[in-house]
Every structure is written in structure tokens, then in C-alpha cells.
PDB file of C-alpha atoms in Angstrom:
ATOM      1  CA  UNK A 730     223.678 127.145  76.112  1.00  0.00           C
ATOM      2  CA  UNK A 731     220.226 128.266  77.354  1.00  0.00           C
ATOM      3  CA  UNK A 732     219.904 129.778  80.798  1.00  0.00           C
ATOM      4  CA  UNK A 733     217.869 128.109  83.548  1.00  0.00           C
ATOM      5  CA  UNK A 734     214.945 130.463  82.962  1.00  0.00           C
ATOM      6  CA  UNK A 735     215.025 129.767  79.219  1.00  0.00           C
ATOM      7  CA  UNK A 736     215.184 126.031  79.851  1.00  0.00           C
ATOM      8  CA  UNK A 737     212.103 126.196  82.105  1.00  0.00           C
ATOM      9  CA  UNK A 738     210.240 128.234  79.503  1.00  0.00           C
ATOM     10  CA  UNK A 739     211.135 125.780  76.731  1.00  0.00           C
ATOM     11  CA  UNK A 740     209.996 122.862  78.875  1.00  0.00           C
ATOM     12  CA  UNK A 741     206.692 124.619  79.549  1.00  0.00           C
ATOM     13  CA  UNK A 742     206.240 125.199  75.831  1.00  0.00           C
ATOM     14  CA  UNK A 743     206.764 121.512  75.107  1.00  0.00           C
ATOM     15  CA  UNK A 744     203.996 120.698  77.578  1.00  0.00           C
ATOM     16  CA  UNK A 745     201.503 123.066  75.947  1.00  0.00           C
ATOM     17  CA  UNK A 746     198.366 121.455  74.514  1.00  0.00           C
ATOM     18  CA  UNK A 747     195.893 122.509  71.908  1.00  0.00           C
ATOM     19  CA  UNK A 748     193.869 124.730  74.289  1.00  0.00           C
ATOM     20  CA  UNK A 749     196.857 126.957  75.050  1.00  0.00           C
ATOM     21  CA  UNK A 750     199.831 127.032  77.367  1.00  0.00           C
ATOM     22  CA  UNK A 751     198.629 126.499  80.936  1.00  0.00           C
ATOM     23  CA  UNK A 752     201.868 125.038  82.303  1.00  0.00           C
ATOM     24  CA  UNK A 753     202.932 126.513  85.641  1.00  0.00           C
ATOM     25  CA  UNK A 754     206.014 128.710  85.381  1.00  0.00           C
ATOM     26  CA  UNK A 755     207.097 131.915  87.052  1.00  0.00           C
ATOM     27  CA  UNK A 756     204.745 133.859  84.792  1.00  0.00           C
ATOM     28  CA  UNK A 757     201.898 131.408  84.184  1.00  0.00           C
ATOM     29  CA  UNK A 758     199.159 129.856  86.285  1.00  0.00           C
ATOM     30  CA  UNK A 759     198.589 126.107  86.328  1.00  0.00           C
ATOM     31  CA  UNK A 760     195.194 124.742  85.187  1.00  0.00           C
ATOM     32  CA  UNK A 761     194.081 124.140  88.788  1.00  0.00           C
ATOM     33  CA  UNK A 762     195.057 127.676  89.775  1.00  0.00           C
ATOM     34  CA  UNK A 763     193.030 128.963  86.830  1.00  0.00           C
ATOM     35  CA  UNK A 764     189.980 126.919  87.816  1.00  0.00           C
ATOM     36  CA  UNK A 765     190.104 128.072  91.439  1.00  0.00           C
ATOM     37  CA  UNK A 766     190.669 131.684  90.407  1.00  0.00           C
ATOM     38  CA  UNK A 767     187.775 131.600  87.928  1.00  0.00           C
ATOM     39  CA  UNK A 768     185.381 130.027  90.444  1.00  0.00           C
ATOM     40  CA  UNK A 769     186.336 132.593  93.103  1.00  0.00           C
ATOM     41  CA  UNK A 770     186.089 135.471  90.624  1.00  0.00           C
ATOM     42  CA  UNK A 771     182.665 134.451  89.349  1.00  0.00           C
ATOM     43  CA  UNK A 772     181.390 133.927  92.902  1.00  0.00           C
ATOM     44  CA  UNK A 773     182.435 137.450  93.929  1.00  0.00           C
ATOM     45  CA  UNK A 774     180.955 138.897  90.732  1.00  0.00           C
ATOM     46  CA  UNK A 775     177.683 137.035  91.262  1.00  0.00           C
ATOM     47  CA  UNK A 776     177.486 138.291  94.858  1.00  0.00           C
ATOM     48  CA  UNK A 777     178.009 141.887  93.715  1.00  0.00           C
ATOM     49  CA  UNK A 778     175.363 141.515  90.993  1.00  0.00           C
ATOM     50  CA  UNK A 779     172.941 140.010  93.520  1.00  0.00           C
ATOM     51  CA  UNK A 780     173.479 142.974  95.846  1.00  0.00           C
ATOM     52  CA  UNK A 781     172.908 145.506  93.055  1.00  0.00           C
ATOM     53  CA  UNK A 782     169.874 143.601  91.802  1.00  0.00           C
ATOM     54  CA  UNK A 783     168.306 143.497  95.277  1.00  0.00           C
ATOM     55  CA  UNK A 784     168.389 147.306  95.277  1.00  0.00           C
ATOM     56  CA  UNK A 785     166.973 147.607  91.771  1.00  0.00           C
ATOM     57  CA  UNK A 786     170.286 148.903  90.438  1.00  0.00           C
ATOM     58  CA  UNK A 787     172.306 147.914  87.385  1.00  0.00           C
ATOM     59  CA  UNK A 788     175.919 147.502  86.468  1.00  0.00           C
ATOM     60  CA  UNK A 789     177.663 148.080  83.154  1.00  0.00           C
ATOM     61  CA  UNK A 790     178.615 145.938  80.189  1.00  0.00           C
ATOM     62  CA  UNK A 791     176.654 142.872  79.148  1.00  0.00           C
ATOM     63  CA  UNK A 792     175.462 142.459  82.730  1.00  0.00           C
ATOM     64  CA  UNK A 793     173.962 145.961  82.522  1.00  0.00           C
ATOM     65  CA  UNK A 794     172.158 145.158  79.276  1.00  0.00           C
ATOM     66  CA  UNK A 795     170.942 141.907  80.808  1.00  0.00           C
ATOM     67  CA  UNK A 796     169.602 143.886  83.802  1.00  0.00           C
ATOM     68  CA  UNK A 797     167.753 146.284  81.470  1.00  0.00           C
ATOM     69  CA  UNK A 798     166.117 143.411  79.591  1.00  0.00           C
ATOM     70  CA  UNK A 799     165.357 141.631  82.855  1.00  0.00           C
ATOM     71  CA  UNK A 800     163.623 144.691  84.310  1.00  0.00           C
ATOM     72  CA  UNK A 801     161.700 145.399  81.090  1.00  0.00           C
ATOM     73  CA  UNK A 802     160.597 141.834  80.279  1.00  0.00           C
ATOM     74  CA  UNK A 803     160.941 139.781  83.453  1.00  0.00           C
ATOM     75  CA  UNK A 804     163.213 137.302  81.662  1.00  0.00           C
ATOM     76  CA  UNK A 805     165.720 135.431  83.811  1.00  0.00           C
ATOM     77  CA  UNK A 806     168.863 137.526  84.221  1.00  0.00           C
ATOM     78  CA  UNK A 807     171.266 134.583  84.030  1.00  0.00           C
ATOM     79  CA  UNK A 808     169.803 133.275  80.766  1.00  0.00           C
ATOM     80  CA  UNK A 809     169.769 136.725  79.131  1.00  0.00           C
ATOM     81  CA  UNK A 810     173.356 137.337  80.231  1.00  0.00           C
ATOM     82  CA  UNK A 811     174.497 134.021  78.748  1.00  0.00           C
ATOM     83  CA  UNK A 812     172.832 134.678  75.365  1.00  0.00           C
ATOM     84  CA  UNK A 813     174.153 138.250  75.082  1.00  0.00           C
ATOM     85  CA  UNK A 814     177.715 137.022  75.493  1.00  0.00           C
ATOM     86  CA  UNK A 815     177.619 134.451  72.691  1.00  0.00           C
ATOM     87  CA  UNK A 816     178.711 136.823  69.852  1.00  0.00           C
ATOM     88  CA  UNK A 817     181.828 137.887  71.759  1.00  0.00           C
ATOM     89  CA  UNK A 818     183.305 134.398  71.623  1.00  0.00           C
ATOM     90  CA  UNK A 819     184.172 135.034  67.957  1.00  0.00           C
ATOM     91  CA  UNK A 820     186.365 137.988  69.006  1.00  0.00           C
ATOM     92  CA  UNK A 821     187.828 136.010  71.883  1.00  0.00           C
ATOM     93  CA  UNK A 822     188.884 132.975  69.877  1.00  0.00           C
ATOM     94  CA  UNK A 823     190.048 135.022  66.902  1.00  0.00           C
ATOM     95  CA  UNK A 824     192.100 137.577  68.842  1.00  0.00           C
ATOM     96  CA  UNK A 825     192.783 136.191  72.310  1.00  0.00           C
ATOM     97  CA  UNK A 826     193.324 132.473  71.676  1.00  0.00           C
ATOM     98  CA  UNK A 827     191.591 129.246  72.579  1.00  0.00           C
ATOM     99  CA  UNK A 828     192.763 129.105  76.197  1.00  0.00           C
ATOM    100  CA  UNK A 829     191.338 132.575  76.923  1.00  0.00           C
ATOM    101  CA  UNK A 830     188.099 131.694  75.113  1.00  0.00           C
ATOM    102  CA  UNK A 831     187.655 128.413  76.969  1.00  0.00           C
ATOM    103  CA  UNK A 832     188.268 130.033  80.356  1.00  0.00           C
ATOM    104  CA  UNK A 833     185.929 132.911  79.511  1.00  0.00           C
ATOM    105  CA  UNK A 834     183.224 130.462  78.418  1.00  0.00           C
ATOM    106  CA  UNK A 835     183.627 128.679  81.762  1.00  0.00           C
ATOM    107  CA  UNK A 836     183.397 131.969  83.660  1.00  0.00           C
ATOM    108  CA  UNK A 837     180.310 133.151  81.737  1.00  0.00           C
ATOM    109  CA  UNK A 838     178.558 129.802  82.206  1.00  0.00           C
ATOM    110  CA  UNK A 839     179.287 129.746  85.941  1.00  0.00           C
ATOM    111  CA  UNK A 840     178.234 133.369  86.364  1.00  0.00           C
ATOM    112  CA  UNK A 841     175.009 132.760  84.436  1.00  0.00           C
ATOM    113  CA  UNK A 842     174.152 129.787  86.648  1.00  0.00           C
ATOM    114  CA  UNK A 843     175.089 131.575  89.877  1.00  0.00           C
ATOM    115  CA  UNK A 844     173.027 134.662  89.047  1.00  0.00           C
ATOM    116  CA  UNK A 845     170.106 132.550  87.832  1.00  0.00           C
ATOM    117  CA  UNK A 846     169.858 130.693  91.145  1.00  0.00           C
ATOM    118  CA  UNK A 847     171.093 133.403  93.527  1.00  0.00           C
ATOM    119  CA  UNK A 848     167.568 134.688  94.365  1.00  0.00           C
ATOM    120  CA  UNK A 849     166.798 131.284  95.869  1.00  0.00           C
ATOM    121  CA  UNK A 850     169.876 131.194  98.102  1.00  0.00           C
ATOM    122  CA  UNK A 851     170.828 134.828  98.815  1.00  0.00           C
ATOM    123  CA  UNK A 852     168.560 137.528 100.229  1.00  0.00           C
ATOM    124  CA  UNK A 853     169.523 140.963 101.550  1.00  0.00           C
ATOM    125  CA  UNK A 854     167.193 142.180 104.290  1.00  0.00           C
ATOM    126  CA  UNK A 855     168.314 145.812 104.295  1.00  0.00           C
ATOM    127  CA  UNK A 856     171.084 147.730 102.524  1.00  0.00           C
ATOM    128  CA  UNK A 857     171.531 151.485 102.524  1.00  0.00           C
ATOM    129  CA  UNK A 858     171.421 152.376  98.781  1.00  0.00           C
ATOM    130  CA  UNK A 859     174.649 154.382  98.482  1.00  0.00           C
ATOM    131  CA  UNK A 860     176.541 151.802 100.518  1.00  0.00           C
ATOM    132  CA  UNK A 861     175.021 149.000  98.459  1.00  0.00           C
ATOM    133  CA  UNK A 862     175.985 150.656  95.175  1.00  0.00           C
ATOM    134  CA  UNK A 863     179.593 151.077  96.319  1.00  0.00           C
ATOM    135  CA  UNK A 864     179.938 147.600  97.854  1.00  0.00           C
ATOM    136  CA  UNK A 865     178.222 145.944  94.904  1.00  0.00           C
ATOM    137  CA  UNK A 866     180.523 147.702  92.464  1.00  0.00           C
ATOM    138  CA  UNK A 867     183.561 146.812  94.553  1.00  0.00           C
ATOM    139  CA  UNK A 868     182.592 143.131  94.726  1.00  0.00           C
ATOM    140  CA  UNK A 869     182.115 142.968  90.968  1.00  0.00           C
ATOM    141  CA  UNK A 870     185.460 144.741  90.545  1.00  0.00           C
ATOM    142  CA  UNK A 871     187.254 142.200  92.741  1.00  0.00           C
ATOM    143  CA  UNK A 872     185.608 139.367  90.821  1.00  0.00           C
ATOM    144  CA  UNK A 873     186.558 140.750  87.416  1.00  0.00           C
ATOM    145  CA  UNK A 874     190.118 141.413  88.587  1.00  0.00           C
ATOM    146  CA  UNK A 875     190.455 137.753  89.595  1.00  0.00           C
ATOM    147  CA  UNK A 876     189.202 136.687  86.155  1.00  0.00           C
ATOM    148  CA  UNK A 877     191.503 139.096  84.311  1.00  0.00           C
ATOM    149  CA  UNK A 878     194.531 137.863  86.239  1.00  0.00           C
ATOM    150  CA  UNK A 879     193.745 134.313  85.162  1.00  0.00           C
ATOM    151  CA  UNK A 880     193.448 135.367  81.505  1.00  0.00           C
ATOM    152  CA  UNK A 881     189.655 135.125  81.499  1.00  0.00           C
ATOM    153  CA  UNK A 882     186.772 137.576  81.594  1.00  0.00           C
ATOM    154  CA  UNK A 883     183.057 137.711  82.279  1.00  0.00           C
ATOM    155  CA  UNK A 884     182.528 137.999  78.524  1.00  0.00           C
ATOM    156  CA  UNK A 885     181.226 140.903  76.507  1.00  0.00           C
ATOM    157  CA  UNK A 886     182.972 144.167  77.292  1.00  0.00           C
ATOM    158  CA  UNK A 887     185.588 142.340  79.367  1.00  0.00           C
ATOM    159  CA  UNK A 888     186.811 140.514  76.252  1.00  0.00           C
ATOM    160  CA  UNK A 889     187.041 143.805  74.359  1.00  0.00           C
ATOM    161  CA  UNK A 890     188.748 145.583  77.270  1.00  0.00           C
ATOM    162  CA  UNK A 891     191.460 142.936  77.647  1.00  0.00           C
ATOM    163  CA  UNK A 892     192.030 142.855  73.876  1.00  0.00           C
ATOM    164  CA  UNK A 893     192.460 146.642  73.720  1.00  0.00           C
ATOM    165  CA  UNK A 894     194.799 146.633  76.725  1.00  0.00           C
ATOM    166  CA  UNK A 895     196.958 143.875  75.222  1.00  0.00           C
ATOM    167  CA  UNK A 896     196.943 145.419  71.735  1.00  0.00           C
ATOM    168  CA  UNK A 897     197.129 149.165  72.435  1.00  0.00           C
ATOM    169  CA  UNK A 898     197.956 149.462  76.141  1.00  0.00           C
ATOM    170  CA  UNK A 899     194.614 151.060  76.994  1.00  0.00           C
ATOM    171  CA  UNK A 900     193.629 150.545  80.631  1.00  0.00           C
ATOM    172  CA  UNK A 901     190.978 147.811  80.835  1.00  0.00           C
ATOM    173  CA  UNK A 902     189.141 149.649  83.625  1.00  0.00           C
ATOM    174  CA  UNK A 903     188.894 152.891  81.672  1.00  0.00           C
ATOM    175  CA  UNK A 904     187.639 151.098  78.553  1.00  0.00           C
ATOM    176  CA  UNK A 905     184.979 149.357  80.592  1.00  0.00           C
ATOM    177  CA  UNK A 906     184.048 152.615  82.299  1.00  0.00           C
ATOM    178  CA  UNK A 907     183.368 154.345  78.961  1.00  0.00           C
ATOM    179  CA  UNK A 908     181.192 151.489  77.716  1.00  0.00           C
ATOM    180  CA  UNK A 909     179.472 151.071  81.075  1.00  0.00           C
ATOM    181  CA  UNK A 910     178.424 154.714  81.201  1.00  0.00           C
ATOM    182  CA  UNK A 911     176.858 154.365  77.740  1.00  0.00           C
ATOM    183  CA  UNK A 912     174.979 151.265  78.886  1.00  0.00           C
ATOM    184  CA  UNK A 913     173.767 152.969  82.040  1.00  0.00           C
ATOM    185  CA  UNK A 914     172.379 155.887  80.040  1.00  0.00           C
ATOM    186  CA  UNK A 915     169.975 153.408  78.405  1.00  0.00           C
ATOM    187  CA  UNK A 916     168.933 152.205  81.860  1.00  0.00           C
ATOM    188  CA  UNK A 917     166.596 155.199  82.140  1.00  0.00           C
ATOM    189  CA  UNK A 918     164.180 153.101  80.069  1.00  0.00           C
ATOM    190  CA  UNK A 919     163.951 150.473  82.794  1.00  0.00           C
ATOM    191  CA  UNK A 920     164.568 152.042  86.213  1.00  0.00           C
ATOM    192  CA  UNK A 921     163.937 155.376  87.981  1.00  0.00           C
ATOM    193  CA  UNK A 922     166.503 158.186  87.557  1.00  0.00           C
ATOM    194  CA  UNK A 923     167.755 157.858  91.151  1.00  0.00           C
ATOM    195  CA  UNK A 924     168.504 154.168  90.561  1.00  0.00           C
ATOM    196  CA  UNK A 925     170.394 155.101  87.393  1.00  0.00           C
ATOM    197  CA  UNK A 926     172.506 157.650  89.289  1.00  0.00           C
ATOM    198  CA  UNK A 927     173.374 155.141  92.000  1.00  0.00           C
ATOM    199  CA  UNK A 928     174.122 152.543  89.330  1.00  0.00           C
ATOM    200  CA  UNK A 929     176.567 155.015  87.793  1.00  0.00           C
ATOM    201  CA  UNK A 930     178.177 155.380  91.227  1.00  0.00           C
ATOM    202  CA  UNK A 931     178.594 151.599  91.433  1.00  0.00           C
ATOM    203  CA  UNK A 932     180.067 151.508  87.917  1.00  0.00           C
ATOM    204  CA  UNK A 933     182.556 154.251  88.831  1.00  0.00           C
ATOM    205  CA  UNK A 934     183.701 152.335  91.911  1.00  0.00           C
ATOM    206  CA  UNK A 935     184.013 149.125  89.887  1.00  0.00           C
ATOM    207  CA  UNK A 936     185.974 150.557  86.982  1.00  0.00           C
ATOM    208  CA  UNK A 937     188.235 152.874  88.962  1.00  0.00           C
ATOM    209  CA  UNK A 938     189.155 149.862  91.076  1.00  0.00           C
ATOM    210  CA  UNK A 939     190.063 147.957  87.902  1.00  0.00           C
ATOM    211  CA  UNK A 940     191.926 150.895  86.382  1.00  0.00           C
ATOM    212  CA  UNK A 941     194.119 151.176  89.480  1.00  0.00           C
ATOM    213  CA  UNK A 942     194.697 147.470  90.086  1.00  0.00           C
ATOM    214  CA  UNK A 943     194.721 145.788  86.672  1.00  0.00           C
ATOM    215  CA  UNK A 944     197.969 146.750  84.965  1.00  0.00           C
ATOM    216  CA  UNK A 945     200.097 144.383  82.887  1.00  0.00           C
ATOM    217  CA  UNK A 946     203.307 146.014  84.109  1.00  0.00           C
ATOM    218  CA  UNK A 947     202.443 145.093  87.707  1.00  0.00           C
ATOM    219  CA  UNK A 948     201.154 141.567  87.204  1.00  0.00           C
ATOM    220  CA  UNK A 949     202.798 139.210  84.741  1.00  0.00           C
ATOM    221  CA  UNK A 950     200.948 135.920  85.247  1.00  0.00           C
ATOM    222  CA  UNK A 951     199.297 134.656  82.086  1.00  0.00           C
TER     223      UNK A 951
END
């Protein structure tokens, strides 16, 4: 005779659809909770990116590469970010499942749109650079944490980081930090050295925040 917890889990499984199991249980978010979490996470991430961009700084991952290309070519950041993330959907759907891929695609699309239009709706009159680097990194960290906890990511390195954490137990924040530092080294091609150093500071704040707060043994929602 199955226990109550097993019965609830079996009922949730029966309700699963072809995009993955989004039924609400003690360890899973409902679809509406996922949508709200993804919208909130992308909004916080977009605000952090807007703050860093207003200072001429960068962040890591695909967003960092998109910043480099934006500064070098003048191309729209949101469009470049969206295109750079396309190849990572193959890894996401092959290794992380269709639900994760669909939610990540939603997050990337929303983030691309928000960052594309943010210059028209958000302007920062004055931000002290060190403070801006730390706050921008922290905002992006909060946004990514919200996405991770709803089994989504902002694409690119986030997909790889979650895969490695699920497969090998590597901390997602530390994986992102290693990749982000490599990306920021290339930023010397696009921005002054001082901006690169402050961008590194922002990346450290972002990824240390994730390393401390995103742990599968502390948060079980899927």
C-alpha cells in the first residue's frame, strides 16, 4: 500500500504532459509559479545588466560576449544575446529535458526583449562605479537564482552550469565564475582596463552569491 507522499507523487506523474512534469507537489512548482518566477528573475537580471551597461561595464557568460560585440560593433545587445544562446538549446533539450528547455527559451526571449528596450525606459543619472559594479552583479545574481530555482536559466553558461551541478555536483556559481573570468579577459578588446577590473568585481559578486545560495541540498523544488 503506497504512503500518502507516494500517492501524491504518483498522481502528479499521471498529470505530467509532454513538456515535462510541472504539477505542483511538495518538491515541484506549478506552471503559474514557474511563469511568475521566470518573469521576476528576468526582470531583475535585465535591471542588473542595464545598470552595468550604463557604466560601460560587462558581465560574464553569453551576456558578457554580447556586451563585447555590442561595444565593438554597436549591434543591439538584446538581439546579439538572443542569437548567441541559440546553440545551447541543443544541450538543454538533449541533457536537461523539454520542460527546462522551454522555460529557458522563455527566459532568454524575455531577457532579450527587456534588455533591447531598457534604454528607452530606464536611465541612471549617476552611479558610483564600484557601487554600481557590486549592485549590478548582485541584481543579476538574484535574477539568475530565481531562474535556477524554477528549473530555467538565462541560457548559455547557465545551461552548462546547471547540467554540471546536476551531473557531477559542481557548484553552479563556481562554474559560472570560471567561465565568466575567461570572458572578461577578452573584454580588454572592447573597454578600458579599469572597466574590465570593475566588471570582474561585479562578476565575483554575482557568482559568489550564486555559489553560496544555489545548492540542491538546500532547495528541492524542481
